PDB file of C-alpha atoms in Angstrom:
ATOM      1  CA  UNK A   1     -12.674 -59.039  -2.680  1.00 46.00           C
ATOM      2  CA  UNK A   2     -13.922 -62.629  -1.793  1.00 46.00           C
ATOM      3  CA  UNK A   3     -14.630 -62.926   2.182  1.00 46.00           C
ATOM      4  CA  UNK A   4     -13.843 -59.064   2.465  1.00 56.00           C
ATOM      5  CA  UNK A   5     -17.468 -58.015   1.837  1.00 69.00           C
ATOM      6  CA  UNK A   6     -21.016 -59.353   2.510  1.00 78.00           C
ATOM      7  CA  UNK A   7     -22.947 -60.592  -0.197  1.00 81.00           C
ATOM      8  CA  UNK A   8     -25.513 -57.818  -1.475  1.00 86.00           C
ATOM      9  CA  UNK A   9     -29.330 -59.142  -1.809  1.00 91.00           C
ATOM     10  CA  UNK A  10     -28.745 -61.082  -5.123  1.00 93.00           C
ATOM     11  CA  UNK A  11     -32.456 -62.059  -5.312  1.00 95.00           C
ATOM     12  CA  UNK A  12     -33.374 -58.604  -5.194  1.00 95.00           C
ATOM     13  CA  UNK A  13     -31.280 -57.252  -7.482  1.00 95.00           C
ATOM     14  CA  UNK A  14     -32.217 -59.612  -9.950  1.00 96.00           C
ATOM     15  CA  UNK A  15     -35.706 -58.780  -9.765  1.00 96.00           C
ATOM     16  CA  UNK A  16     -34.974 -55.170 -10.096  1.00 96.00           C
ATOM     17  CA  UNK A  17     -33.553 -56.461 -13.464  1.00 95.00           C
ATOM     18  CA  UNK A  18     -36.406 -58.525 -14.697  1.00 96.00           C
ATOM     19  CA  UNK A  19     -38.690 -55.537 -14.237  1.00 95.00           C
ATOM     20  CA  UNK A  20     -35.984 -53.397 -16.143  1.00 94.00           C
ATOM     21  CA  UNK A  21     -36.203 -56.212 -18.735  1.00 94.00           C
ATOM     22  CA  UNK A  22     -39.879 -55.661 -18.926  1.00 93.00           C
ATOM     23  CA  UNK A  23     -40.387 -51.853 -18.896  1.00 92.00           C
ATOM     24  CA  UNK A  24     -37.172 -52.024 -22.009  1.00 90.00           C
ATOM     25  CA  UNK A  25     -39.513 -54.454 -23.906  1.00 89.00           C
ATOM     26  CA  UNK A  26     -42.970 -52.850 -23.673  1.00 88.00           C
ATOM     27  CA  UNK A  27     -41.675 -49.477 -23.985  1.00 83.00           C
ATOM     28  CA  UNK A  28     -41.292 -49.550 -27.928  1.00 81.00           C
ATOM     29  CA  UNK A  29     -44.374 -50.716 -28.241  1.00 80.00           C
ATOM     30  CA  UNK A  30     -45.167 -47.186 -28.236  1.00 81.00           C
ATOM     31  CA  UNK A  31     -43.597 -46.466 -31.115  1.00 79.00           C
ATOM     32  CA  UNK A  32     -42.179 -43.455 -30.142  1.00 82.00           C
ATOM     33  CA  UNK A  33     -38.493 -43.190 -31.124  1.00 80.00           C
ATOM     34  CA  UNK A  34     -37.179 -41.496 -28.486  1.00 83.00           C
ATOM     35  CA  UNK A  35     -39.124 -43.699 -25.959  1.00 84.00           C
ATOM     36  CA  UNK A  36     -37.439 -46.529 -27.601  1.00 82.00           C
ATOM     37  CA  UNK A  37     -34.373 -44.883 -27.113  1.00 82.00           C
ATOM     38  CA  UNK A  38     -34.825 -44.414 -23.247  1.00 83.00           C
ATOM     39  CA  UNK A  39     -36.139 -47.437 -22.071  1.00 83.00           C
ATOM     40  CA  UNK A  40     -34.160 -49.827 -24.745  1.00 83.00           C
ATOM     41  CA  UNK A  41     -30.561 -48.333 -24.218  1.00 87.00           C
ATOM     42  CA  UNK A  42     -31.208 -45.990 -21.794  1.00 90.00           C
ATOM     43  CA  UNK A  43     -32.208 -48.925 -19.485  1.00 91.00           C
ATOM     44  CA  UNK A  44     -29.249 -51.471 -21.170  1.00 92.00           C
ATOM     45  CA  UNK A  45     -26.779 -49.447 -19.144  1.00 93.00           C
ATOM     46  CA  UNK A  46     -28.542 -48.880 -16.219  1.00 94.00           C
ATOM     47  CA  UNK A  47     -29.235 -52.846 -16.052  1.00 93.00           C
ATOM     48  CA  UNK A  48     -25.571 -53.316 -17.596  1.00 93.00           C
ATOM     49  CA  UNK A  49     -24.291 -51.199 -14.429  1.00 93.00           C
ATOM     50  CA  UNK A  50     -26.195 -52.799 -11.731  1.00 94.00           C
ATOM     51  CA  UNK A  51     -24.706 -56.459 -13.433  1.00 94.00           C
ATOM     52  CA  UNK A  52     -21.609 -55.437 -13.328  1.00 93.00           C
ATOM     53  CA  UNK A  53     -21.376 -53.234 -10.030  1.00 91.00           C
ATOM     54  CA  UNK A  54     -23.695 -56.152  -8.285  1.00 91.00           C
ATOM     55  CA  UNK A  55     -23.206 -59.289  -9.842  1.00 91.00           C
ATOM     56  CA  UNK A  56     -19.406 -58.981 -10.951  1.00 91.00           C
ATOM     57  CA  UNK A  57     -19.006 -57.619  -7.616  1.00 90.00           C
ATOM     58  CA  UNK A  58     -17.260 -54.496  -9.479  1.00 88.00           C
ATOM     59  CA  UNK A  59     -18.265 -51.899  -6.336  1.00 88.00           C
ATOM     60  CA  UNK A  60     -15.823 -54.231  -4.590  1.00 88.00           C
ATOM     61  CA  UNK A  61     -12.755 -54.185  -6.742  1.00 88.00           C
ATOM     62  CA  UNK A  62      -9.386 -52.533  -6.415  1.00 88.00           C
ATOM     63  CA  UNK A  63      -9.037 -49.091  -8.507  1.00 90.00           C
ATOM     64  CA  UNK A  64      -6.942 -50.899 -10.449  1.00 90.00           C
ATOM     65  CA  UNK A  65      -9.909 -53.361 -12.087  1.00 92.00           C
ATOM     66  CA  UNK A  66     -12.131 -50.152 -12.452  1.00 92.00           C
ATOM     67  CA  UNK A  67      -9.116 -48.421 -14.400  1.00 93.00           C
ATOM     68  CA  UNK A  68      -8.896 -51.305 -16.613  1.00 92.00           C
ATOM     69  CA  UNK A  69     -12.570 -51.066 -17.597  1.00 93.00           C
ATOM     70  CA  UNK A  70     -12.943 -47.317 -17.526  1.00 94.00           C
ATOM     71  CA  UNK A  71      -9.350 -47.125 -19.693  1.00 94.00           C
ATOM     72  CA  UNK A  72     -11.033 -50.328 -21.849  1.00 94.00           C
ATOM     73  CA  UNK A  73     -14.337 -48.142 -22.877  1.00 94.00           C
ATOM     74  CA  UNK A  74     -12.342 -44.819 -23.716  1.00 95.00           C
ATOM     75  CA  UNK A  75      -9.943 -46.700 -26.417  1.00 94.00           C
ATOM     76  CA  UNK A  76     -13.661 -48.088 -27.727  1.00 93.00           C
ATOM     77  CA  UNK A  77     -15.010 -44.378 -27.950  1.00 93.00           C
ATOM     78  CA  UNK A  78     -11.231 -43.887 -29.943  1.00 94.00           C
ATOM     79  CA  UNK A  79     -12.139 -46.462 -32.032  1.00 92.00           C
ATOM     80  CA  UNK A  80     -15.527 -45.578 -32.423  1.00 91.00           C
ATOM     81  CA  UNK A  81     -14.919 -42.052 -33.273  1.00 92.00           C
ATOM     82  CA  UNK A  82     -11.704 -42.985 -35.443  1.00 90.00           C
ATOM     83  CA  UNK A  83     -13.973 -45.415 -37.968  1.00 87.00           C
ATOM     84  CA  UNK A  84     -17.202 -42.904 -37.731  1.00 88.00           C
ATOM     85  CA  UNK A  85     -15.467 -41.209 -40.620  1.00 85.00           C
ATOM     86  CA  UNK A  86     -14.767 -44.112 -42.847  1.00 81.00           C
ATOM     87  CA  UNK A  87     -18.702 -45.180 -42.523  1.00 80.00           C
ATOM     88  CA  UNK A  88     -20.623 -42.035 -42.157  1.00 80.00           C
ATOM     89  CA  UNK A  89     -18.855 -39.964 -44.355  1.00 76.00           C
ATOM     90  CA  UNK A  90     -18.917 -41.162 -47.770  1.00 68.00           C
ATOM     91  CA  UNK A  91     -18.652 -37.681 -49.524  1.00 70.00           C
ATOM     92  CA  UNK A  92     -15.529 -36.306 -50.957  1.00 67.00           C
ATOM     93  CA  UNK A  93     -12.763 -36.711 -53.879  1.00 66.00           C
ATOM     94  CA  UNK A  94     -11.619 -40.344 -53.015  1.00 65.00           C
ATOM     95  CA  UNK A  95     -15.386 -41.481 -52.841  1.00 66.00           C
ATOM     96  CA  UNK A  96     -17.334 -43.489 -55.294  1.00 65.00           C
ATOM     97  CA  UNK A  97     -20.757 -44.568 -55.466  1.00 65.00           C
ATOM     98  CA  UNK A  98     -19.543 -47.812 -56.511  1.00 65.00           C
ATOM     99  CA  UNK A  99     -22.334 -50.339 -55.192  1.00 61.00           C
ATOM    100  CA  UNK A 100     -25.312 -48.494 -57.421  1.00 64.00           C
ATOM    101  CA  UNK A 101     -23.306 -49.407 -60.588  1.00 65.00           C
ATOM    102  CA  UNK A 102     -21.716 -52.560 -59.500  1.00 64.00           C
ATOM    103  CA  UNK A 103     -18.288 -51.436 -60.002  1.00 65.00           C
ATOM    104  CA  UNK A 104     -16.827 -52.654 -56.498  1.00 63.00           C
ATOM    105  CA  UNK A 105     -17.487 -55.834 -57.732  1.00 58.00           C
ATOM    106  CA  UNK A 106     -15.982 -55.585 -61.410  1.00 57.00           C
ATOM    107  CA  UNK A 107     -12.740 -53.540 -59.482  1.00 55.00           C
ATOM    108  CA  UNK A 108     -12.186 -56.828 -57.463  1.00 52.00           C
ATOM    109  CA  UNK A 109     -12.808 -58.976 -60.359  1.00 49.00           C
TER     110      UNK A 109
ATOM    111  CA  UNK B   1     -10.918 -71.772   0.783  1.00 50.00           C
ATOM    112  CA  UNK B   2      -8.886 -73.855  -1.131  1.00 50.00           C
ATOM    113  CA  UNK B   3      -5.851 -72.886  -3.427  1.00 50.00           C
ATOM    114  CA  UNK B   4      -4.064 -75.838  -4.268  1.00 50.00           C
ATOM    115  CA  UNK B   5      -1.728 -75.914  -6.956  1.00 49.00           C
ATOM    116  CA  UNK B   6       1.345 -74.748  -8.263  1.00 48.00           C
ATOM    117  CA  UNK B   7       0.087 -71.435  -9.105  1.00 50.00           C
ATOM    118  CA  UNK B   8       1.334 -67.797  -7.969  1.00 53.00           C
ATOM    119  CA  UNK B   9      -2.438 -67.001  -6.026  1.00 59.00           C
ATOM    120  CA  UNK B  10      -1.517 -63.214  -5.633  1.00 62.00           C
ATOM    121  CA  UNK B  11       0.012 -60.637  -7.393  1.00 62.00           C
ATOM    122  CA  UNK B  12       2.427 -58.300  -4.716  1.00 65.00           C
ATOM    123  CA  UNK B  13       1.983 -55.190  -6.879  1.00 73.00           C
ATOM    124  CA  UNK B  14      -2.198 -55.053  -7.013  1.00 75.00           C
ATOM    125  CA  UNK B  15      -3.155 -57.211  -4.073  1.00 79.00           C
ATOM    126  CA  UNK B  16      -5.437 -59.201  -6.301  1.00 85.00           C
ATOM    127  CA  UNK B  17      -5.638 -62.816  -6.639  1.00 87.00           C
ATOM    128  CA  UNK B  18      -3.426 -64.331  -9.996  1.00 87.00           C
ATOM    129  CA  UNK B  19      -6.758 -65.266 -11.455  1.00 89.00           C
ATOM    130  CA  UNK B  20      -9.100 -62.839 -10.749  1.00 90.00           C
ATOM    131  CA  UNK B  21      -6.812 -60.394 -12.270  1.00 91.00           C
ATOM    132  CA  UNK B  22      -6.409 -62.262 -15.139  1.00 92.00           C
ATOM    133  CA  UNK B  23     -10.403 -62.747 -15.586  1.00 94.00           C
ATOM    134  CA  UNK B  24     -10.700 -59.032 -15.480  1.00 94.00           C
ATOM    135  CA  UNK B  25      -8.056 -58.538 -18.400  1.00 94.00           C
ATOM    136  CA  UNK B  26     -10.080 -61.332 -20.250  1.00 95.00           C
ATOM    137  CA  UNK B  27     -13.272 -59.252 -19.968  1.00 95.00           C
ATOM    138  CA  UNK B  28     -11.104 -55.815 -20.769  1.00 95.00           C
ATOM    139  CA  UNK B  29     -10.363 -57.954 -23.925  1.00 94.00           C
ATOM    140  CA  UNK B  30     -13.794 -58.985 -24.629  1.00 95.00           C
ATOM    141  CA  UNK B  31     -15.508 -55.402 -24.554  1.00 95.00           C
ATOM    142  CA  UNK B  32     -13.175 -54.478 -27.441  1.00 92.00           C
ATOM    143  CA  UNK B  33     -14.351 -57.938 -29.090  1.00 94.00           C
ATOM    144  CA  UNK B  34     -17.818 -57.057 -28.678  1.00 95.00           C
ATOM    145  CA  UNK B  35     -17.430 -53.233 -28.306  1.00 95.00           C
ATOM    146  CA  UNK B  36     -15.903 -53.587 -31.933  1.00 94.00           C
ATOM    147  CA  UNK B  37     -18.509 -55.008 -33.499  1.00 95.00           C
ATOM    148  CA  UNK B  38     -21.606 -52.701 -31.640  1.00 94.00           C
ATOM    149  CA  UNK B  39     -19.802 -49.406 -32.472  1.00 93.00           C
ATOM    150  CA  UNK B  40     -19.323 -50.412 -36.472  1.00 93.00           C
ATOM    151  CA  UNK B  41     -23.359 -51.302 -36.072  1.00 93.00           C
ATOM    152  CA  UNK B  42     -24.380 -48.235 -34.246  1.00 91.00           C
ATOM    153  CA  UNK B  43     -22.235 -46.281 -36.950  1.00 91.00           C
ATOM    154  CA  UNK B  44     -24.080 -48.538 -39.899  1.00 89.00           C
ATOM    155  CA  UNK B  45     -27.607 -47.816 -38.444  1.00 89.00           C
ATOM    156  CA  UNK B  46     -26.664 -44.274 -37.620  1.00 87.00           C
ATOM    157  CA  UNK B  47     -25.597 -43.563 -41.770  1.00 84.00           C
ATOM    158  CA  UNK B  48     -29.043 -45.315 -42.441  1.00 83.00           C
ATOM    159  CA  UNK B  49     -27.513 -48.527 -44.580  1.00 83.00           C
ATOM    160  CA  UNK B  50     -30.363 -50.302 -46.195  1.00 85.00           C
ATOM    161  CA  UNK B  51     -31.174 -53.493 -44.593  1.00 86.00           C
ATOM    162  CA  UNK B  52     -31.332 -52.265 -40.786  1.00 87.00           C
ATOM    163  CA  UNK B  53     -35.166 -52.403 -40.986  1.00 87.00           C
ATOM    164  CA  UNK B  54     -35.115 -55.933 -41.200  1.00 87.00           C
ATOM    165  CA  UNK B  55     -34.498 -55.416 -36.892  1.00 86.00           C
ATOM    166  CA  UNK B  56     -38.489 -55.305 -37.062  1.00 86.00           C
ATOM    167  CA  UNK B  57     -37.996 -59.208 -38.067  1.00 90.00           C
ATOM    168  CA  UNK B  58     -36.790 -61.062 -35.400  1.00 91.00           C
ATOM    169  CA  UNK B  59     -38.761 -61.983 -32.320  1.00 92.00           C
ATOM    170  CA  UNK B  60     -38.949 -59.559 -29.780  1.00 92.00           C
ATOM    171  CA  UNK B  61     -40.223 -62.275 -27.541  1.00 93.00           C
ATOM    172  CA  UNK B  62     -37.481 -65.177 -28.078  1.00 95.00           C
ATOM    173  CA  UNK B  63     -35.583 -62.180 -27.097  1.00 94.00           C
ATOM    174  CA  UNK B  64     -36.709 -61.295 -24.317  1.00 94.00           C
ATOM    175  CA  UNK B  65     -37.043 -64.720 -23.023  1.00 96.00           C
ATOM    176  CA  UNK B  66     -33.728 -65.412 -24.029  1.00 96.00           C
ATOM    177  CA  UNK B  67     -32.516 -62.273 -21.909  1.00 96.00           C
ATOM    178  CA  UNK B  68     -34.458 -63.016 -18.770  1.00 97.00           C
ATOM    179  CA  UNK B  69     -33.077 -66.910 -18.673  1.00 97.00           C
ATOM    180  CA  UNK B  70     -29.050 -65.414 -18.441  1.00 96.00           C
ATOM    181  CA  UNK B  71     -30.630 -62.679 -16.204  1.00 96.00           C
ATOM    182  CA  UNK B  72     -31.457 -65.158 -13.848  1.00 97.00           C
ATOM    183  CA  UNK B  73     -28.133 -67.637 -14.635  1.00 97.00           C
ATOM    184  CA  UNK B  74     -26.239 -64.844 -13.536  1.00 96.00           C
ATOM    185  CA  UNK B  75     -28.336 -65.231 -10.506  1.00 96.00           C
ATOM    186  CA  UNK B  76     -27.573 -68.547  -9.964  1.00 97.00           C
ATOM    187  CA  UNK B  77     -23.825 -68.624 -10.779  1.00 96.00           C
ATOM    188  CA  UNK B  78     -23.559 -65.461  -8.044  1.00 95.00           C
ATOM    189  CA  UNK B  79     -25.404 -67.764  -5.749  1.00 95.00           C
ATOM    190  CA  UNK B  80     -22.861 -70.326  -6.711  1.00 95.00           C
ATOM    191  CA  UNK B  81     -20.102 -68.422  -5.343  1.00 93.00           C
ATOM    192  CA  UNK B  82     -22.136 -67.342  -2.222  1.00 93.00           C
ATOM    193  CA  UNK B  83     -22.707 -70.796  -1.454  1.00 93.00           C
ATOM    194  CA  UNK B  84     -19.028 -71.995  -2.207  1.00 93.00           C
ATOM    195  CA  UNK B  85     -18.079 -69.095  -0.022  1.00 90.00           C
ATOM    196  CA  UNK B  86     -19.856 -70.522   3.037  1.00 90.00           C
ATOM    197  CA  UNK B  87     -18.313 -73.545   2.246  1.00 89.00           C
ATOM    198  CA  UNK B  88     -21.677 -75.081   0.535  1.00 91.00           C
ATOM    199  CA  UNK B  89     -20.045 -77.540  -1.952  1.00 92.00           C
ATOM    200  CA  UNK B  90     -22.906 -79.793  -2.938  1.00 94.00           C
ATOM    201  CA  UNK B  91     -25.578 -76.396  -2.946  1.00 95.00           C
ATOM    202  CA  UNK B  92     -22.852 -74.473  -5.207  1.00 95.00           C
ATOM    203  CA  UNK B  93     -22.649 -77.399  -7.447  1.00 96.00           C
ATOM    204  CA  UNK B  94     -26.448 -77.536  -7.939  1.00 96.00           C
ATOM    205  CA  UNK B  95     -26.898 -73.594  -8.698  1.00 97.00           C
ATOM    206  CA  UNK B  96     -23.734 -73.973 -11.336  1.00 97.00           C
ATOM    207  CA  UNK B  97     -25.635 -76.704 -13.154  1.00 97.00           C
ATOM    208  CA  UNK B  98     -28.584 -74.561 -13.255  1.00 97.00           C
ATOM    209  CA  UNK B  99     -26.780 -72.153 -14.654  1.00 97.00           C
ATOM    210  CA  UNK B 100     -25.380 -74.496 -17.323  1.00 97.00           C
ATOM    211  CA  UNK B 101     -29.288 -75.540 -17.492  1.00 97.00           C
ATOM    212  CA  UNK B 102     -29.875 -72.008 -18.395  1.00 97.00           C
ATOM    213  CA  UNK B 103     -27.213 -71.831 -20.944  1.00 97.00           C
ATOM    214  CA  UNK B 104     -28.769 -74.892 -22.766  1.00 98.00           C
ATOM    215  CA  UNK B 105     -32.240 -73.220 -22.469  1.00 98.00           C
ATOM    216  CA  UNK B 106     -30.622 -69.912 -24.266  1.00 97.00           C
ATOM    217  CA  UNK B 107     -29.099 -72.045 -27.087  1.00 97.00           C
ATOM    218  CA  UNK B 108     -32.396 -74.132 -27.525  1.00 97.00           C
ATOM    219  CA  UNK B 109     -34.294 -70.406 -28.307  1.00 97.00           C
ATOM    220  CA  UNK B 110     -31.470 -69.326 -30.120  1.00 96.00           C
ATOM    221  CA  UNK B 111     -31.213 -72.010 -32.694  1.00 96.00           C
ATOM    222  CA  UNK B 112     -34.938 -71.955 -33.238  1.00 95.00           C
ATOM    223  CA  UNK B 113     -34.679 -68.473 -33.831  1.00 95.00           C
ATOM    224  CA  UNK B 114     -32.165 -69.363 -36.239  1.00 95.00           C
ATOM    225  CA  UNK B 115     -33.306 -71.744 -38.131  1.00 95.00           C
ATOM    226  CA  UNK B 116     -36.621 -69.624 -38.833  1.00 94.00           C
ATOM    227  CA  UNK B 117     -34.885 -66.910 -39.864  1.00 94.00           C
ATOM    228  CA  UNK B 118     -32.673 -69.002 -42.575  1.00 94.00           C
ATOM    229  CA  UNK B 119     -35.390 -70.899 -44.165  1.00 94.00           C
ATOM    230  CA  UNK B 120     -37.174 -67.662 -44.647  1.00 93.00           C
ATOM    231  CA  UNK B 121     -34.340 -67.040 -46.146  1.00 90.00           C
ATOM    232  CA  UNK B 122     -32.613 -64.253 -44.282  1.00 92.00           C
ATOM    233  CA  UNK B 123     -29.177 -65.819 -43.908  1.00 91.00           C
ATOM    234  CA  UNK B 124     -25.842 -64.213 -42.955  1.00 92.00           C
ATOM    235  CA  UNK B 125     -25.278 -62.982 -47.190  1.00 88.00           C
ATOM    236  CA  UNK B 126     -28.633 -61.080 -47.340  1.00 87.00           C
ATOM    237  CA  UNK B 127     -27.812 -57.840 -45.812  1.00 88.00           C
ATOM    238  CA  UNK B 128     -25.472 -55.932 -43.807  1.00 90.00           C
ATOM    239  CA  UNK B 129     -27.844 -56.132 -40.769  1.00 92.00           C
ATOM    240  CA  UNK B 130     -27.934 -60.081 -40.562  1.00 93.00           C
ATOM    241  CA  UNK B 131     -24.309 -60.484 -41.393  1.00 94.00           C
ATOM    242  CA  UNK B 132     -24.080 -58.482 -38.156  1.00 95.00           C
ATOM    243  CA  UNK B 133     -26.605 -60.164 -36.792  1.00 96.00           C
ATOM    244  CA  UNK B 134     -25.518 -64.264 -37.167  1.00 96.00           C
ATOM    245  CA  UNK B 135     -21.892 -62.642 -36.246  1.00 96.00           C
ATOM    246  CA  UNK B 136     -22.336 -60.533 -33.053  1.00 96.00           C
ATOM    247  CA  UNK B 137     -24.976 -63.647 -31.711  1.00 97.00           C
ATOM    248  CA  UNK B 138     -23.153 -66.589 -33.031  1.00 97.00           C
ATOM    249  CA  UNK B 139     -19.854 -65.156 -31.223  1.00 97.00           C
ATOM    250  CA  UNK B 140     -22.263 -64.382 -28.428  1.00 97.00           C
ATOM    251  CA  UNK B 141     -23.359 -68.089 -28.251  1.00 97.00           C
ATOM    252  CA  UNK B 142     -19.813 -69.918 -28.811  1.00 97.00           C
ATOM    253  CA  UNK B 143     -18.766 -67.307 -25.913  1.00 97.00           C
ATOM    254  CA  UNK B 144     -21.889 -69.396 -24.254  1.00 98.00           C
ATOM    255  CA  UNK B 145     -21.066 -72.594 -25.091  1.00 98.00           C
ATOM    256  CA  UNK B 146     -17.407 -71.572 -24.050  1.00 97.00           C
ATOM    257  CA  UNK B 147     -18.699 -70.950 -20.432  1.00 97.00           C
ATOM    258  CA  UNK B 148     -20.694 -74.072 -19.978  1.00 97.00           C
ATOM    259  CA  UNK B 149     -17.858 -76.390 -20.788  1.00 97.00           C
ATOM    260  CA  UNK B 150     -15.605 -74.470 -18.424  1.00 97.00           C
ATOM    261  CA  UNK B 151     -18.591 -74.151 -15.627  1.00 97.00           C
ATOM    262  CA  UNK B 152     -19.024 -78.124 -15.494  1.00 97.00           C
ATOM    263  CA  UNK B 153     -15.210 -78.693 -15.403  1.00 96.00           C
ATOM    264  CA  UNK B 154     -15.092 -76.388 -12.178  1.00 96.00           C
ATOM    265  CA  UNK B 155     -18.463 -78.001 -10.714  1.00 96.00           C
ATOM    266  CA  UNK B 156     -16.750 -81.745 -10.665  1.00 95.00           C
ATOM    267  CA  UNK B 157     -13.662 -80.164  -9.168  1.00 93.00           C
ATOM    268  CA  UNK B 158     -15.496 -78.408  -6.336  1.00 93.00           C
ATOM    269  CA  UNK B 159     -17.164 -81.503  -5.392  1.00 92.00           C
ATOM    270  CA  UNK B 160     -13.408 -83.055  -4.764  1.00 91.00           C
ATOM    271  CA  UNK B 161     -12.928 -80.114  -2.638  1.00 89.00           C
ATOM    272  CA  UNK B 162     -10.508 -78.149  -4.940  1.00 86.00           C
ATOM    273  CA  UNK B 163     -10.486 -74.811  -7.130  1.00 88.00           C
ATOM    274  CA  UNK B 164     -13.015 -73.253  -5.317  1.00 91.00           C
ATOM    275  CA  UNK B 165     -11.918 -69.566  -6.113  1.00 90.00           C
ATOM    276  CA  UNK B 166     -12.422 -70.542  -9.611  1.00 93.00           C
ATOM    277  CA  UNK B 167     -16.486 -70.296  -9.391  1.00 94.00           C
ATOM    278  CA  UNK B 168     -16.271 -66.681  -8.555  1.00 93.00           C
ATOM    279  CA  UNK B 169     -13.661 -66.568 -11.915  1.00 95.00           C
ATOM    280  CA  UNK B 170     -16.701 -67.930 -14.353  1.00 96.00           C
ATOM    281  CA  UNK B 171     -19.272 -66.130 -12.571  1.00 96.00           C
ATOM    282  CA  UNK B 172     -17.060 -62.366 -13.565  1.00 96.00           C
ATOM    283  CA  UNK B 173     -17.005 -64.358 -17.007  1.00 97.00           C
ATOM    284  CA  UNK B 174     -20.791 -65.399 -17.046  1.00 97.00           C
ATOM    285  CA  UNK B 175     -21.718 -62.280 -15.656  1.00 96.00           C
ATOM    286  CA  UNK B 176     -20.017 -60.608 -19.167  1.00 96.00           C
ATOM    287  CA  UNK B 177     -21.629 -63.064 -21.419  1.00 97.00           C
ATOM    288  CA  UNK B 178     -24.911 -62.132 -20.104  1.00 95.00           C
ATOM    289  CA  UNK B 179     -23.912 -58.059 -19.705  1.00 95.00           C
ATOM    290  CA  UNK B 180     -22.793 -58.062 -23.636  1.00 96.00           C
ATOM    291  CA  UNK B 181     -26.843 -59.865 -24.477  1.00 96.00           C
ATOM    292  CA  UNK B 182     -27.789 -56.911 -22.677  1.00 95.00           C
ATOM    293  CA  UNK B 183     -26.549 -54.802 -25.444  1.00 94.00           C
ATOM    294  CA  UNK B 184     -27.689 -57.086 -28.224  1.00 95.00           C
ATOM    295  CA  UNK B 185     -31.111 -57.340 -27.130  1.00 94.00           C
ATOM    296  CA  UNK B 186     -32.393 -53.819 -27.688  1.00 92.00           C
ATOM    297  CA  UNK B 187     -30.017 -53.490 -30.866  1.00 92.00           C
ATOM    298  CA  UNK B 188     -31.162 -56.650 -32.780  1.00 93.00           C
ATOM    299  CA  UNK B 189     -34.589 -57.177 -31.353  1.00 91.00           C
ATOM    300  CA  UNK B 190     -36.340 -53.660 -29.924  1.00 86.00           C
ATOM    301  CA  UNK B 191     -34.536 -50.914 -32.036  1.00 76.00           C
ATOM    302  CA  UNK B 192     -36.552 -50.480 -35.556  1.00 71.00           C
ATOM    303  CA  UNK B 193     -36.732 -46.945 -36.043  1.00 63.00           C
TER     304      UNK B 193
END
């Protein structure tokens, strides 16, 4: 990558990125959730992207790099989807309430 | 460019320099790191675990400050490299200590923020939120700290004329440290719905 490519406008893409920074922090301040949703994560990845693609010079890179990332963020969606269970579903035969009636803590005792 | 040393500088098989490869499997291993601990807080927030409200206590503005001062050391640290590419030692040394200066700066912010938020008494033991919280920043901030130290080594080694390829290895680095805030900012500091 180094010396193979011209530098991009880093001054430019950085404030592209401050504005993105600013529209992601006055955007919930209308307190509408999906708003928040749009311009505070929505906006993350789009700024995350243009770091990454821009900054870490990523739209340079071999296949190889981007198949280590792209391979890197699927086994995090695996993992994501593999604990989802074990937190959001708490219903079932092997579940107990235990934290309302304190008997976690009297089971480790 | 210089690449002194007794170092293999390129692997055959990818056509990537030793180093920058090895940067890239570093960040590969960080987004699990990180990735780890985001998903488990998404999936907390997302099951509606008391505590989460408590986002709507930190300071949205520390935050954002604290996001637009590694926006702009990822500027500088990219301009490092430029420079060291044209062969700009003393230039690329200046814009890597800026972005150390900008490091400090985030630190500064982030142990105010800290220390208001533990003598008012939410500490790391109060909820689930700020056990996630003091664990995904304070990782955050050692992964700072981490990338200072190793910025000023390379700085002092550039100005002997050596190691230059490694200020394009912290910037991929720096550039991740200030990618992963990315993600913390809206979840700690804007998300409290």
């Amino acid at each position: 990558m180094s010396g193979t490519h011209t530098h991009p406008n880093y001054v430019k893409i950085w404030f592209w990125l401050v504005i993105l920074l600013v529209i992601s922090t006055v955007g919930p301040m209308l307190e509408i959730p999906i708003i928040t949703l749009i311009t505070a994560f929505g906006i993350a990845v789009v700024k995350a992207f243009m770091v990454a693609s821009n900054f870490m010079h990523l739209k340079f890179e071999k296949h190889i790099i981007w198949f280590m990332m792209i391979m890197s963020l699927i086994l995090l969606g695996v993992f994501f989807f593999g604990v989802a269970p074990d937190i959001m579903q708490t219903k079932g035969d092997q579940w107990i309430d235990c934290i309302s009636d304190n008997s976690c803590v009297e089971q480790r005792l | 460019m210089s690449n002194r040393g007794p170092v293999a500088t390129h692997r055959s098989s990818t056509g990537i320099p030793t180093g920058r490869l090895a940067t890239w499997w570093v960040v590969a291993s960080e987004i699990f790191i990180f990735g780890g601990l985001i998903a488990c807080f998404v999936l907390f927030k997302l099951n509606g675990t008391p505590g989460f409200e408590d986002a709507s206590k930190t300071s949205v503005a520390a935050g954002a400050f604290n996001t637009f001062v590694l926006l702009t050391s990822s500027l500088t640290i990219v301009l490092a490299h430029a420079a060291i590419e044209s062969g700009e030692r003393k230039k690329a040394f200046n814009y890597i200590w800026c972005t150390i200066g900008g490091g400090i700066v985030f630190l500064i912010v982030k142990t105010y923020e800290y220390s208001g938020k533990i003598i008012s008494g939410d500490t790391i033991t109060e909820n689930l939120f700020w056990s996630f919280y003091y664990t995904m920043t304070g990782l955050h901030a050692l992964h700072v700290i981490g990338g200072m130290v190793i910025m000023a080594l390379i700085s002092f080694d550039i100005l002997k004329g050596y190691n230059f390829q490694r200020v394009e290895l912290i910037g991929i680095y720096w550039h991740f440290v200030d990618l992963v805030w990315i993600f913390l900012f809206p979840l700690f500091y804007i998300a409290n719905f």
